[in-house]
Coordinates of C-alpha atoms and ligand atoms in Angstrom, one line a residue:
M1 CA -69.8 35.7 -61.0
H2 CA -70.8 36.6 -64.5
F3 CA -74.4 36.5 -65.7
H4 CA -75.1 36.8 -69.5
V5 CA -78.7 37.4 -70.4
L6 CA -79.8 36.7 -74.0
T7 CA -82.9 38.8 -74.5
L8 CA -84.9 40.9 -77.0
F9 CA -85.4 43.5 -74.2
P10 CA -82.0 44.3 -72.8
E11 CA -83.2 47.4 -71.0
M12 CA -85.5 45.4 -68.9
I13 CA -82.5 43.6 -67.5
T14 CA -80.1 46.6 -67.1
N15 CA -82.9 48.7 -65.4
G16 CA -84.1 45.8 -63.2
M17 CA -80.6 44.9 -62.0
S18 CA -79.2 48.4 -61.3
E19 CA -80.8 49.1 -58.0
S20 CA -80.5 48.2 -54.4
I21 CA -78.3 45.2 -53.3
I22 CA -77.8 43.8 -56.8
G23 CA -77.0 47.2 -58.2
R24 CA -74.4 47.7 -55.4
A25 CA -72.9 44.2 -56.0
C26 CA -72.4 45.1 -59.7
Q27 CA -70.7 48.4 -58.7
K28 CA -68.4 46.5 -56.4
D29 CA -67.6 44.0 -59.2
L30 CA -68.8 41.1 -57.1
I31 CA -71.2 40.2 -59.9
H32 CA -71.6 41.3 -63.5
V33 CA -74.9 41.3 -65.4
D34 CA -74.5 41.6 -69.2
A35 CA -77.7 42.0 -71.2
V36 CA -77.1 40.7 -74.8
N37 CA -79.5 41.8 -77.4
I38 CA -80.4 38.8 -79.6
R39 CA -81.6 41.2 -82.3
D40 CA -78.0 42.4 -82.8
Y41 CA -77.1 39.0 -84.1
T42 CA -79.9 38.5 -86.7
L43 CA -78.7 38.1 -90.3
D44 CA -82.1 39.3 -91.6
K45 CA -81.8 42.6 -93.4
H46 CA -85.0 43.9 -91.7
K47 CA -83.6 42.8 -88.3
K48 CA -86.4 40.3 -87.9
V49 CA -85.9 37.6 -85.2
D50 CA -89.2 35.7 -85.4
D51 CA -91.4 33.9 -87.8
Y52 CA -94.5 31.8 -88.1
T53 CA -94.6 28.3 -86.8
Y54 CA -94.5 25.3 -89.1
G55 CA -97.8 23.3 -88.8
G56 CA -99.8 26.4 -88.1
G57 CA -101.0 27.7 -84.7
A58 CA -101.2 31.1 -83.1
G59 CA -98.2 33.4 -82.6
M60 CA -94.7 33.8 -83.7
L61 CA -91.6 31.8 -82.8
M62 CA -88.1 33.1 -82.1
Q63 CA -85.8 31.8 -84.8
A64 CA -82.7 29.6 -84.2
Q65 CA -80.0 31.7 -86.1
P66 CA -79.9 34.9 -84.0
V67 CA -80.2 33.0 -80.7
Y68 CA -77.4 30.6 -81.7
D69 CA -75.1 33.4 -82.9
A70 CA -75.7 35.4 -79.7
Y71 CA -74.9 32.3 -77.7
E72 CA -71.7 31.7 -79.5
A73 CA -70.6 35.3 -79.0
V74 CA -71.2 35.0 -75.3
C75 CA -69.4 31.6 -75.0
K76 CA -66.2 33.3 -76.3
K77 CA -66.4 35.7 -73.3
T78 CA -66.5 33.0 -70.7
S79 CA -63.6 31.2 -69.1
S80 CA -64.7 27.7 -69.9
G81 CA -66.1 28.5 -73.3
K82 CA -69.0 26.2 -72.5
P83 CA -71.1 27.8 -69.8
R84 CA -74.4 26.4 -68.4
V85 CA -77.3 27.8 -70.3
I86 CA -80.6 28.3 -68.5
Y87 CA -83.8 28.6 -70.6
T88 CA -86.5 30.2 -68.5
T89 CA -89.7 28.4 -69.3
P90 CA -92.9 27.3 -67.5
Q91 CA -92.1 23.8 -68.8
G92 CA -88.9 23.7 -66.7
E93 CA -88.1 22.2 -63.3
V94 CA -89.2 24.6 -60.6
F95 CA -86.4 26.8 -59.3
T96 CA -85.6 26.4 -55.6
Q97 CA -83.2 27.7 -53.0
K98 CA -81.2 24.5 -53.5
K99 CA -80.9 25.2 -57.2
A100 CA -79.8 28.8 -56.4
A101 CA -77.0 27.4 -54.2
E102 CA -75.9 25.0 -56.9
L103 CA -75.8 27.7 -59.6
A104 CA -74.0 30.1 -57.3
Q105 CA -70.9 27.9 -57.7
E106 CA -70.6 28.6 -61.4
E107 CA -68.3 31.3 -62.8
D108 CA -70.5 32.1 -65.8
L109 CA -74.3 31.6 -66.3
V110 CA -76.2 32.3 -69.5
F111 CA -79.9 33.0 -69.3
L112 CA -81.9 32.6 -72.4
C113 CA -85.2 34.6 -72.4
G114 CA -88.0 33.5 -74.7
H115 CA -90.8 35.7 -76.1
Y116 CA -93.8 35.3 -78.3
E117 CA -94.7 31.6 -78.5
G118 CA -91.2 30.5 -77.6
I119 CA -88.0 29.5 -79.4
D120 CA -87.3 27.1 -82.3
E121 CA -86.7 23.7 -80.6
R122 CA -83.6 22.9 -82.6
V123 CA -81.5 25.7 -81.1
L124 CA -82.8 24.8 -77.6
E125 CA -81.6 21.2 -78.1
E126 CA -78.1 22.4 -79.0
I127 CA -77.4 25.0 -76.3
V128 CA -79.7 24.6 -73.3
T129 CA -78.4 22.8 -70.3
D130 CA -81.1 23.6 -67.7
Y131 CA -84.8 24.3 -68.2
L132 CA -86.1 26.3 -65.2
S133 CA -89.4 27.7 -64.2
I134 CA -90.2 30.1 -61.4
G135 CA -93.7 28.6 -60.8
D136 CA -96.8 27.1 -62.3
Y137 CA -98.1 30.2 -64.2
V138 CA -97.3 31.7 -67.5
L139 CA -95.6 35.1 -68.0
T140 CA -95.2 37.1 -71.2
G141 CA -91.5 36.6 -71.4
G142 CA -88.4 35.1 -69.7
E143 CA -86.9 38.3 -68.5
L144 CA -88.6 38.5 -65.1
P145 CA -87.9 34.9 -64.3
A146 CA -84.2 35.4 -65.3
M147 CA -84.1 38.4 -62.9
V148 CA -85.7 36.5 -60.1
M149 CA -83.1 33.7 -60.5
I150 CA -80.2 36.1 -60.8
D151 CA -81.3 37.9 -57.6
A152 CA -81.6 34.7 -55.7
I153 CA -78.2 33.4 -56.9
S154 CA -76.4 36.7 -56.4
R155 CA -77.3 37.0 -52.8
L156 CA -75.5 33.8 -52.2
V157 CA -72.2 35.1 -53.7
P158 CA -69.8 36.0 -50.9
G159 CA -69.8 39.7 -50.1
V160 CA -73.1 40.5 -51.8
L161 CA -75.1 40.5 -48.5
N162 CA -73.6 42.7 -45.7
N163 CA -74.3 40.0 -43.1
D164 CA -73.3 36.5 -44.3
D165 CA -75.3 35.1 -41.5
S166 CA -78.6 36.2 -42.9
A167 CA -78.3 34.0 -45.9
Q168 CA -78.1 31.0 -43.6
T169 CA -80.9 31.7 -41.1
E170 CA -83.5 32.9 -43.7
S171 CA -86.5 31.0 -45.0
H172 CA -85.8 27.9 -47.1
S173 CA -82.1 27.6 -46.3
N174 CA -82.7 24.9 -43.7
G175 CA -86.0 23.5 -45.0
L176 CA -88.1 25.7 -42.7
L177 CA -89.6 29.2 -43.0
E178 CA -87.9 31.9 -40.9
Y179 CA -89.2 32.8 -37.5
P180 CA -91.0 36.2 -36.9
Q181 CA -88.7 39.2 -36.2
Y182 CA -89.3 42.4 -34.3
S183 CA -87.6 45.8 -34.0
R184 CA -88.2 49.0 -32.0
P185 CA -90.5 50.1 -30.4
E186 CA -91.1 47.5 -27.7
V187 CA -94.8 48.1 -27.9
W188 CA -96.6 49.0 -31.2
H189 CA -100.4 49.1 -31.6
E190 CA -100.6 47.5 -28.1
K191 CA -98.6 44.6 -29.3
R192 CA -95.6 43.7 -27.2
V193 CA -92.4 42.1 -28.5
P194 CA -92.2 38.5 -27.2
E195 CA -90.6 38.5 -23.7
V196 CA -88.0 35.9 -24.5
L197 CA -86.4 38.1 -27.2
M198 CA -85.7 40.8 -24.6
S199 CA -84.2 38.3 -22.1
G200 CA -80.7 38.2 -23.6
H201 CA -80.8 34.4 -22.9
H202 CA -79.3 33.1 -26.2
A203 CA -80.2 29.4 -25.8
N204 CA -83.8 30.3 -25.0
I205 CA -84.0 32.7 -27.9
E206 CA -82.7 30.0 -30.3
K207 CA -85.2 27.5 -28.9
W208 CA -88.1 29.9 -29.3
R209 CA -87.0 30.7 -32.9
L210 CA -86.9 27.1 -33.9
E211 CA -90.3 26.5 -32.3
Q212 CA -91.7 29.5 -34.2
S213 CA -90.1 28.3 -37.5
L214 CA -91.7 24.9 -37.0
L215 CA -95.1 26.4 -36.2
R216 CA -95.1 28.8 -39.1
T217 CA -93.9 26.2 -41.6
K218 CA -96.6 23.7 -40.4
E219 CA -99.3 26.4 -40.8
R220 CA -98.2 28.1 -44.1
R221 CA -96.3 25.3 -45.9
P222 CA -97.5 21.9 -44.8
D223 CA -95.7 20.3 -47.7
M224 CA -92.3 21.7 -46.4
Y225 CA -93.2 20.7 -42.9
E226 CA -93.8 17.1 -43.9
A227 CA -90.5 17.0 -45.8
Y228 CA -88.7 18.5 -42.8
L229 CA -90.2 15.9 -40.4
R230 CA -89.1 13.1 -42.8
E231 CA -85.5 14.5 -42.7
H232 CA -85.6 15.2 -38.9
P233 CA -87.8 12.6 -37.3
P234 CA -88.7 13.6 -33.8
V235 CA -86.7 11.8 -31.2
E236 CA -88.9 9.4 -29.3
K237 CA -88.7 9.9 -25.6
K238 CA -87.6 6.8 -23.8
K239 CA -90.4 5.2 -21.9
N240 CA -89.8 5.0 -18.2
K241 CA -89.9 1.3 -17.5
R242 CA -91.5 1.2 -14.1
R243 CA -89.7 -1.1 -11.8
K244 CA -92.0 -3.5 -10.0
K245 CA -91.9 -2.8 -6.4
T246 CA -90.3 -5.6 -4.6
T247 CA -91.7 -7.0 -1.4
G248 CA -88.5 -8.8 -0.4
N249 CA -90.5 -12.1 -0.4
E250 CA -89.8 -13.0 -4.0
E251 CA -88.0 -16.3 -4.7
Ligands
ADE1 N1 -91.6 32.2 -69.0 C1 -93.0 32.4 -69.0 N2 -93.5 32.0 -67.9 C2 -92.4 31.5 -67.1 C3 -92.3 30.9 -65.8 N3 -93.4 30.7 -65.1 N4 -91.1 30.5 -65.4 C4 -90.0 30.7 -66.2 N5 -90.1 31.3 -67.4 C5 -91.3 31.7 -67.9

């Protein structure tokens, strides 16, 4: 999987994506993260990439030309020639685990990171396929959101996580938060690991984990819990129809 990040701060991306699991995935060629400096594509002799907004208002806007030319250069490096382009913006649809799974199917993804007051609308109209936000708050630029999304997508690429299982049991993958987990020692600060986890009884452990996931989701994310119940309505127990006792004298 190939990520191309169009940015004015390429080092933020190369530094942020070079450590830990993502760094290792890059070294193993499971994923590639290319940071493309938009400034390298400006035709302005002073290397300027921004200007004042028409109509007035505070701040500067990133101009269309360097963004478009950087995009065109990246397209040429992709297999389809027309990759999906994600603009990271607080005005976008909120990024979810479901969206991460959908995007993990792509061969190439382009992330466009805005700065200052944003980017000239005309180039956005021409190149952006997805407007995505990482939450209802405003950051100073799109690099951190791009890295958040690349991280979430990359860990779904086969081979990136050591244990394929953990991408499936974790929070959000089944609409519930993950159950609590424990490691050694058996007792810490007078707190004992729940007995069932020491039992080796797999069916009971699975049952306990599901109960804990449900409890935790209900408490911490009631919105997710309601959605889960709508998808998985509790099975109503059949009422025991009590048979009338017969006396033997009925007609
Ligand atoms: N750029 C600035 N804030 C953002 C956010 N919350 N999500 C995505 N991109 C952003």
